[in-house]
Coordinates of C-alpha atoms and ligand atoms in Angstrom, one line a residue:
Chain A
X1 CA 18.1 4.3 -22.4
X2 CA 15.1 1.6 -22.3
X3 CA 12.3 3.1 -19.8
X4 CA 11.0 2.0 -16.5
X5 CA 7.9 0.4 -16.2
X6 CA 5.9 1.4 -12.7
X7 CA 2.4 -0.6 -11.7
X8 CA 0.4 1.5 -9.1
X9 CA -1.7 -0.6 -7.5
X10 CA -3.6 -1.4 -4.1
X11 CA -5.9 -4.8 -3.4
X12 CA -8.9 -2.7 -2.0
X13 CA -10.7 -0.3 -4.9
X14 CA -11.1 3.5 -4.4
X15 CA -7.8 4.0 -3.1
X16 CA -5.9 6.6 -5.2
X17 CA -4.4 4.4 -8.0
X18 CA -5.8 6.3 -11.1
X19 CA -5.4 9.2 -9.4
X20 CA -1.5 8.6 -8.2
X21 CA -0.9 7.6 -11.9
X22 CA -2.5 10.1 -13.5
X23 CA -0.6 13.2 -11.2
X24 CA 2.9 11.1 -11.3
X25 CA 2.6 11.0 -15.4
X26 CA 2.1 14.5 -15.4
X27 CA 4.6 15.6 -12.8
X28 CA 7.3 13.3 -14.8
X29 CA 6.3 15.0 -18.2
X30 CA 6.1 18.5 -16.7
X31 CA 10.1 17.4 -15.6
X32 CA 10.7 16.5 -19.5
X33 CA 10.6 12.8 -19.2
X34 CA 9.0 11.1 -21.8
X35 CA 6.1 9.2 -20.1
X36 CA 3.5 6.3 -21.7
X37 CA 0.3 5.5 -19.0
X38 CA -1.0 2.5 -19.5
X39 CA -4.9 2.1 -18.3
X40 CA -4.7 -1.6 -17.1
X41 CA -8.5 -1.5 -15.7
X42 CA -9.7 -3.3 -18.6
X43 CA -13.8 -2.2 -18.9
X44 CA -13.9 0.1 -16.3
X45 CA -11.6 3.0 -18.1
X46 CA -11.0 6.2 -16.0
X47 CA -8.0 7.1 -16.7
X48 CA -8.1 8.8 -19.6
X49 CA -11.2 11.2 -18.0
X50 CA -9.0 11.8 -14.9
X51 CA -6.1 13.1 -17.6
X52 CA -8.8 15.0 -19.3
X53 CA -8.0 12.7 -22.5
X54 CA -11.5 11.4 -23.5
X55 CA -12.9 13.2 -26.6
X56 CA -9.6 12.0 -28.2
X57 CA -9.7 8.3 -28.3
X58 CA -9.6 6.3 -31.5
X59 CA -8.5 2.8 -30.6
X60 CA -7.4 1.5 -27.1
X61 CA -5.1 -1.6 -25.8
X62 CA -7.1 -4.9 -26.7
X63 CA -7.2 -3.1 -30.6
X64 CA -3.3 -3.0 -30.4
X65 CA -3.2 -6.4 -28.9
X66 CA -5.7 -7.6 -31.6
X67 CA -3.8 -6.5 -34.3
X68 CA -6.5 -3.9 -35.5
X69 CA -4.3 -1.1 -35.2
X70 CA -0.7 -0.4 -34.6
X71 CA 0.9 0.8 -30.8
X72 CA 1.1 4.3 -32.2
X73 CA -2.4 5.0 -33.4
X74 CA -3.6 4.3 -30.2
X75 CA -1.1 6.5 -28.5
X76 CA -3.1 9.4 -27.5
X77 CA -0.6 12.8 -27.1
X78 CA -1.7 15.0 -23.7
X79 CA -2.0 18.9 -25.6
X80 CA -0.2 20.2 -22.4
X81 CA 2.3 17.9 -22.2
X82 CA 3.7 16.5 -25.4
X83 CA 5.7 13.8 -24.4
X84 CA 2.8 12.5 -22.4
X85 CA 0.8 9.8 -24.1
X86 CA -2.2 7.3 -22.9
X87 CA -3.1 3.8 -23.7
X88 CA -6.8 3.6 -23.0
X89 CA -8.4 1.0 -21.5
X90 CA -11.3 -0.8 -23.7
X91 CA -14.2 0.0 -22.6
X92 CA -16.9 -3.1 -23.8
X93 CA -14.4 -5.8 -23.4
X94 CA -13.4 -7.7 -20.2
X95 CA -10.4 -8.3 -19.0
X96 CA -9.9 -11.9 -20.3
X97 CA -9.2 -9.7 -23.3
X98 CA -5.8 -9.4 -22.4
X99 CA -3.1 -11.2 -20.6
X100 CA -0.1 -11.2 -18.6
X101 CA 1.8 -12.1 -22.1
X102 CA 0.2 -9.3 -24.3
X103 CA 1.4 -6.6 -21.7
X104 CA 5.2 -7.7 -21.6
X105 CA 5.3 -7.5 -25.4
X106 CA 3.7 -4.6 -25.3
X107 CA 5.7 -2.4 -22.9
X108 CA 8.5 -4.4 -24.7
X109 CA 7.8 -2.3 -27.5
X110 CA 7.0 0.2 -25.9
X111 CA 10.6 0.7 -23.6
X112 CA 12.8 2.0 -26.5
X113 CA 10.0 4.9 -26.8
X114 CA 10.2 6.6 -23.1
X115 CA 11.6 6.9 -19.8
X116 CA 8.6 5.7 -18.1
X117 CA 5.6 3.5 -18.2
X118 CA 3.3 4.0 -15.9
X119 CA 0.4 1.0 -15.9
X120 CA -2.6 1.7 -13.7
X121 CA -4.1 -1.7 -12.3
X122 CA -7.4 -2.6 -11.1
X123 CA -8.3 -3.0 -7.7
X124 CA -8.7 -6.9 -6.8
X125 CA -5.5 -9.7 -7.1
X126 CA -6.9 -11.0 -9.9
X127 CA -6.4 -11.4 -13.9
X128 CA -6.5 -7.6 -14.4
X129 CA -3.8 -7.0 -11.4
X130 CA -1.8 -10.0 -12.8
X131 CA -2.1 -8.5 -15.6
X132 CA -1.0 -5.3 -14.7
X133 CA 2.2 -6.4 -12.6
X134 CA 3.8 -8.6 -14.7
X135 CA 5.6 -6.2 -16.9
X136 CA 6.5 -4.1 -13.9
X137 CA 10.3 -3.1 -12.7
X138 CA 8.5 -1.6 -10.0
X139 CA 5.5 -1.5 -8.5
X140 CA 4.0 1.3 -5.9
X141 CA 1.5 0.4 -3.6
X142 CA -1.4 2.5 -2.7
X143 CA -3.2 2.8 0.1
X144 CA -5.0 5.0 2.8
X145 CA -4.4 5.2 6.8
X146 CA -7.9 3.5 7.4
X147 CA -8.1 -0.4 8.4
X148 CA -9.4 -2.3 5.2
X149 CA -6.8 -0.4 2.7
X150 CA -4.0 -1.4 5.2
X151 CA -5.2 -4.9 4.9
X152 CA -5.3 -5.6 1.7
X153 CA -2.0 -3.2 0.8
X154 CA -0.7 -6.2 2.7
X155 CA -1.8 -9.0 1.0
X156 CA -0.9 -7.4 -2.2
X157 CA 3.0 -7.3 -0.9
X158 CA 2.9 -10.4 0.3
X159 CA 1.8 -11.8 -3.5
X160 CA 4.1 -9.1 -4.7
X161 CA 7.1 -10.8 -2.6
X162 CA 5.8 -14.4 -3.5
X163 CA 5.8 -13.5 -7.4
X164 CA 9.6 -12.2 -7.0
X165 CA 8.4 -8.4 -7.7
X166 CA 10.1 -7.3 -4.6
X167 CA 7.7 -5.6 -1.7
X168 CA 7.0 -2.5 -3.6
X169 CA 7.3 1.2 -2.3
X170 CA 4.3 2.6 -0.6
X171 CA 2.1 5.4 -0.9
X172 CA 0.1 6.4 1.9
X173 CA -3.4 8.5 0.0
X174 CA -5.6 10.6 2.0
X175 CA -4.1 11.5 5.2
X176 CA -5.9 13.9 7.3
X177 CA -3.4 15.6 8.9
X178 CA -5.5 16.6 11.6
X179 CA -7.5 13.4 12.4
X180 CA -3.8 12.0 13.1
X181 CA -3.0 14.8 15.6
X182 CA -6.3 14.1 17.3
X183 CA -5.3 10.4 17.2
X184 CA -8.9 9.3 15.3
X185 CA -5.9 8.3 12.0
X186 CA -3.4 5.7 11.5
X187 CA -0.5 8.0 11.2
X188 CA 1.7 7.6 8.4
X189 CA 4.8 5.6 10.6
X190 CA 1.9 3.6 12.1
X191 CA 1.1 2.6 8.6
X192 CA 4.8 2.2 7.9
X193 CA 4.9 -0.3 10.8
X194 CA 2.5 -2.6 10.1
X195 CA 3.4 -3.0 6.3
X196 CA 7.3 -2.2 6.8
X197 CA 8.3 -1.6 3.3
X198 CA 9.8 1.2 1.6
X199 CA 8.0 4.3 1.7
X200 CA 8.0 6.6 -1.2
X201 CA 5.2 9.3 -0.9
X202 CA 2.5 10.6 1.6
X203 CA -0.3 12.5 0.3
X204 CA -3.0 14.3 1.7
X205 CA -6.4 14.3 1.5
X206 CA -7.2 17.1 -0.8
X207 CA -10.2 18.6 -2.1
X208 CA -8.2 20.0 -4.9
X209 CA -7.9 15.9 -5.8
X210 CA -11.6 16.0 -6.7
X211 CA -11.6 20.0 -8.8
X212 CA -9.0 18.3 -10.7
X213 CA -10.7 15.3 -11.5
X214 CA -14.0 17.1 -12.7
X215 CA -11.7 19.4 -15.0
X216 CA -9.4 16.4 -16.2
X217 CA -6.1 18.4 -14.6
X218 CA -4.8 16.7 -12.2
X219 CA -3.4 18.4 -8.9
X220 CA -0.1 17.9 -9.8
X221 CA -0.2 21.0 -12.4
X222 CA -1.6 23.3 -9.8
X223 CA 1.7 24.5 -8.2
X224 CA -0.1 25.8 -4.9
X225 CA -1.5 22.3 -4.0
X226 CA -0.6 20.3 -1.4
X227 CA -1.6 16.9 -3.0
X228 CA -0.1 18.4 -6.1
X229 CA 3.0 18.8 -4.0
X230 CA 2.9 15.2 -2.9
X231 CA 2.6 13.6 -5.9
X232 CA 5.7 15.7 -7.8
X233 CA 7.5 14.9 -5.1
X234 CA 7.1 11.3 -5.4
X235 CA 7.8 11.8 -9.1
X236 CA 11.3 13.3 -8.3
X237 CA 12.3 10.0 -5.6
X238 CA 11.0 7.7 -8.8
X239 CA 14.2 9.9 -10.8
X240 CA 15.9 8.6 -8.0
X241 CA 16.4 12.2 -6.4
X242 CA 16.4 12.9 -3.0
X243 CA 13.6 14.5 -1.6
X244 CA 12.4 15.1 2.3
X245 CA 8.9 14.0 2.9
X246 CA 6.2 16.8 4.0
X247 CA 5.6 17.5 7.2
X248 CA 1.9 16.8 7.2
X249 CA 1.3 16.1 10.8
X250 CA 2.5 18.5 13.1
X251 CA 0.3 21.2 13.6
X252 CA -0.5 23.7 11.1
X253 CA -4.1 25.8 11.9
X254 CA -3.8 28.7 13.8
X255 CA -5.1 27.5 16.8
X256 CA -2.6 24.7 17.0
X257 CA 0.2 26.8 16.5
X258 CA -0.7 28.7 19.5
X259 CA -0.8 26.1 21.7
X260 CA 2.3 24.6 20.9
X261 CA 3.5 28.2 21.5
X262 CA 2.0 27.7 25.1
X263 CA 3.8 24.6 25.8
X264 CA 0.4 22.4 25.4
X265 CA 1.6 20.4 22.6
Chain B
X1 CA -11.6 12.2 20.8
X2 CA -13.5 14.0 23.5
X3 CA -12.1 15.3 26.8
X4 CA -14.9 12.7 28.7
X5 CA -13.2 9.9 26.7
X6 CA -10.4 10.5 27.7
X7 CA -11.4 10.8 31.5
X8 CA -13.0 7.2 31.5
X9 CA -9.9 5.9 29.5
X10 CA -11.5 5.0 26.3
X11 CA -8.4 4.4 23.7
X12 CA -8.0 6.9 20.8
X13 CA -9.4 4.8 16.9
X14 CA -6.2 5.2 15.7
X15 CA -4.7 3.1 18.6
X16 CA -7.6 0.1 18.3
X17 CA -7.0 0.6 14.3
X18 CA -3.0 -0.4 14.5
X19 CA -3.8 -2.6 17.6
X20 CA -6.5 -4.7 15.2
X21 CA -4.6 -4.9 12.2
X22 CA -1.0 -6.3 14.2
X23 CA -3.6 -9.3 15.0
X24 CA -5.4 -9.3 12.1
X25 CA -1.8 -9.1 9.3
X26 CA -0.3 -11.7 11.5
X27 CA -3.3 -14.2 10.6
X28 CA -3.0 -13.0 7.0
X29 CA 0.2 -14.0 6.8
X30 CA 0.7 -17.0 8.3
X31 CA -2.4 -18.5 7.5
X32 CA -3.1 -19.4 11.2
X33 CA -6.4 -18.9 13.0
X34 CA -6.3 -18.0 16.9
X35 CA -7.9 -21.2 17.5
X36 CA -5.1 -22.8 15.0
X37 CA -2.3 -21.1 17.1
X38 CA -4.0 -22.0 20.5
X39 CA -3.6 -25.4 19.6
X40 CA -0.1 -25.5 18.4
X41 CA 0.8 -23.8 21.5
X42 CA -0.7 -27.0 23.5
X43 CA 0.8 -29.4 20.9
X44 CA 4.5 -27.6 21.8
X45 CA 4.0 -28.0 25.6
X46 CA 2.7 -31.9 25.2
X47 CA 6.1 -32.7 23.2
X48 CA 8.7 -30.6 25.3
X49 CA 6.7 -31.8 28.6
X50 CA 7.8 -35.4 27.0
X51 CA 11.4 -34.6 27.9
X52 CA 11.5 -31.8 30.8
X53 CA 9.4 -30.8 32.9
X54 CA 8.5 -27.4 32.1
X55 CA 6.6 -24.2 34.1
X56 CA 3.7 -23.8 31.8
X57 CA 2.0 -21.0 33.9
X58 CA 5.4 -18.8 33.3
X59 CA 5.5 -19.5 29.7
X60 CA 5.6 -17.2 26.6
X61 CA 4.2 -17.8 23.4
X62 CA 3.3 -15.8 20.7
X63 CA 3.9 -14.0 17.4
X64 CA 6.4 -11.2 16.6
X65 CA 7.2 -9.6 13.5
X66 CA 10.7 -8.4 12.0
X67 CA 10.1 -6.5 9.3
X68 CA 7.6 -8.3 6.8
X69 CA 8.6 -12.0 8.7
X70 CA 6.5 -13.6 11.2
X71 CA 8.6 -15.1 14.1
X72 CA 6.7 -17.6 16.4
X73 CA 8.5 -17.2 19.9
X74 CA 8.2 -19.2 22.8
X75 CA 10.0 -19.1 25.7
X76 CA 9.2 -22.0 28.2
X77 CA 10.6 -21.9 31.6
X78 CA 12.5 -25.4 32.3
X79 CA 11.9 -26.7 36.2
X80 CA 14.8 -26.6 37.6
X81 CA 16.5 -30.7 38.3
X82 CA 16.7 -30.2 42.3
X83 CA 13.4 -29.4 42.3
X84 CA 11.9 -32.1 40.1
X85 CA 14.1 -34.5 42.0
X86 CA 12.7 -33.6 45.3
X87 CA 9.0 -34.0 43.8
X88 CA 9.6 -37.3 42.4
X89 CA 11.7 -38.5 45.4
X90 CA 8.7 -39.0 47.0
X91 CA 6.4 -41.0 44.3
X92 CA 8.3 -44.4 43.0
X93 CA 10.6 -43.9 40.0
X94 CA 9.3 -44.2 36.5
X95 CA 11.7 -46.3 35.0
Ligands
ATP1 N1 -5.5 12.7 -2.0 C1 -6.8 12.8 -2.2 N2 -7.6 13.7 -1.7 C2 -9.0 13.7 -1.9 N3 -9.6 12.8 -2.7 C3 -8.9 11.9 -3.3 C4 -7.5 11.8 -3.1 N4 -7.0 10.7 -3.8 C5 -8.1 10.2 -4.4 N5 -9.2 10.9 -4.1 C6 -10.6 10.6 -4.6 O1 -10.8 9.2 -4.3 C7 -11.6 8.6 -5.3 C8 -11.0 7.4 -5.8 O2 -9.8 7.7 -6.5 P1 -9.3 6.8 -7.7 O3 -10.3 6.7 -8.8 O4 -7.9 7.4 -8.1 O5 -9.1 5.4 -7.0 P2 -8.7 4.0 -7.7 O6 -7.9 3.3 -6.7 O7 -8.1 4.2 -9.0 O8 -10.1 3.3 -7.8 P3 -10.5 2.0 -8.5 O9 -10.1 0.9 -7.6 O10 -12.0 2.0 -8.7 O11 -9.8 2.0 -9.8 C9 -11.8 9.7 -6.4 O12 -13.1 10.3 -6.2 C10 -10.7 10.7 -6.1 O13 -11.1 12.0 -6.4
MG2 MG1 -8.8 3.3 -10.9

């Protein structure tokens, strides 16, 4: 079995795309895949905090690249998770450090290794995103129901489809389930609709997103989480299972259910 | 969205969201400005007009989408022959 690489990224910054890659490597781990992140946002590492990874690195991807150590050494093993590893981004160096060469031999070493690589791009179409997509089998798209991210999600599937790297599947970040039933929220088929392309994941907006961040655990560990729910989810439909999407939107609160039970919904 | 919105008919954000981005992805992708697109639309009614006579004020133009492709569609009603021969019955022939 050679391993599946997966690019997460998005055009416009702030999106989700550490986030989703960090909570997808765990969920595919915590399902006993073996799993290699890759943090493609060359001087602007955050990948490795958001995985709670950061008192452990040694070397990073431009040393491999560099030849001043070898792939393994700067393999850094999750203590959870132990068929979870991280490439770290460097830190001082910028991205003309690397190019779209260095990370196809790389994950070419890499394939025999895992099941999945999962590369977490910058925001931007630029190098780093070049970068970051050219190794990919697959690339997920990230955005959030809010007019800018919709935008430039588009533009990135429409470089995506001119660079023969098919549309991507999307993931729709940060829904608010109850600014869509009050109509103040591009719902998630409205999304759908303007960037018609596969859909693989809807996630809410979470507060547990931002506990997990500040503790390096993603949500995706925390079994009672909705966004944690989300995200495994996806995991399973990238194992090519099955699985129904949440029903975020219809009313939930209290007060909603008992107006639907009047008839006023 | 309050229930005084609502009463003077102001649209909900989500509707002026997806309504904006249609307009604004369809630029995106073609590359075409309004302005652009308001003149092809009068460079497609010069050239047909060459060879029929068309009904400009009943005519369609515009984008539409399928899937991730951009379709221009134009449908441009053709006057029909007994009428334009009983207009031009009365000036002197062209040819
Ligand atoms: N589902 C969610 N619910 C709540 N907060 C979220 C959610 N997803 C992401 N966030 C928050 O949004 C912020 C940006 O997330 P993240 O760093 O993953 O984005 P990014 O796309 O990687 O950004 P960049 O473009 O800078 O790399 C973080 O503060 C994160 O905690
Ligand atoms: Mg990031």
């Amino acid at each position: 079995m050679t391993a599946q690489v997966i690019t997460v990224t998005s055009g416009k910054g702030g999106v989700g795309k550490t986030t989703a890659v960090a909570n997808l490597a765990v969920a595919l781990a915590s399902n006993g895949s073996r799993v290699v992140c890759i943090d493609g946002d060359i001087g602007l590492r955050n990948l490795d905090v958001i995985l709670g990874l950061e008192n452990r690195i040694v070397y990073d991807i431009v040393d491999v690249i560099e030849g001043r150590c070898r792939l393994k050494q700067a393999m850094i093993k999750d203590k959870r998770l132990p068929n979870l590893h991280l490439i770290p981004a460097a830190q001082t160096r910028d991205k003309n450090a690397v190019s779209a060469s260095d990370m196809t031999r790389l994950t070419k070493d890499l394939r025999a290794e895992c099941d999945f690589i999962l590369i977490d791009s910058p925001a931007g179409i630029e190098r780093g995103f070049k970068n970051a997509i050219a190794p990919a089998d697959r690339v997920l798209v990230v955005t959030n129901p809010e007019v800018s991210a919709v935008r430039d999600a588009d533009r990135v599937i429409g470089i995506l489809e001119a660079e023969d790297k098919g549309p991507g599947a999307l993931i729709i970040n940060r829904l608010n389930p109850s600014l869509v039933r009050r109509q103040e929220m591009l719902s998630a088929d409205d999304v759908l609709d303007l960037l018609a392309i596969e859909l693989i994941g809807i996630v809410p907006e979470d507060e547990g997103v931002l506990i997990g961040s500040n503790r390096g655990a993603p949500v995706a560990l925390d079994p009672k989480s909705k966004a944690g729910e989300a995200f495994r989810n996806i995991a399973r439909r990238l194992k090519g299972e099955e699985v129904p999407f949440l029903d975020l939107e219809s009313g939930s609160s209290l007060w909603e259910r008992i107006q639907k039970l009047a008839g006023r919904r | 969205m309050s229930f005084l919105d609502k009463l003077f008919g102001k649209k909900n954000s989500a509707d002026s969201a997806k309504e904006r981005l249609q307009l604004v992805l369809i630029h995106d992708r073609t590359d075409l400005t309004p302005a652009e697109l308001e003149s092809l639309r009068d460079d497609l009614i010069a050239t047909v007009s060459r060879h029929v006579e068309i009904d400009v004020t009943a005519m369609q133009f515009g984008m539409e989408h399928d899937g991730r492709t951009q379709r221009l569609v134009a449908d441009i009603p053709i006057k029909s022959a007994a009428r334009r021969r009983a207009s031009s019955s009365r000036k002197p022939k062209a040819r």
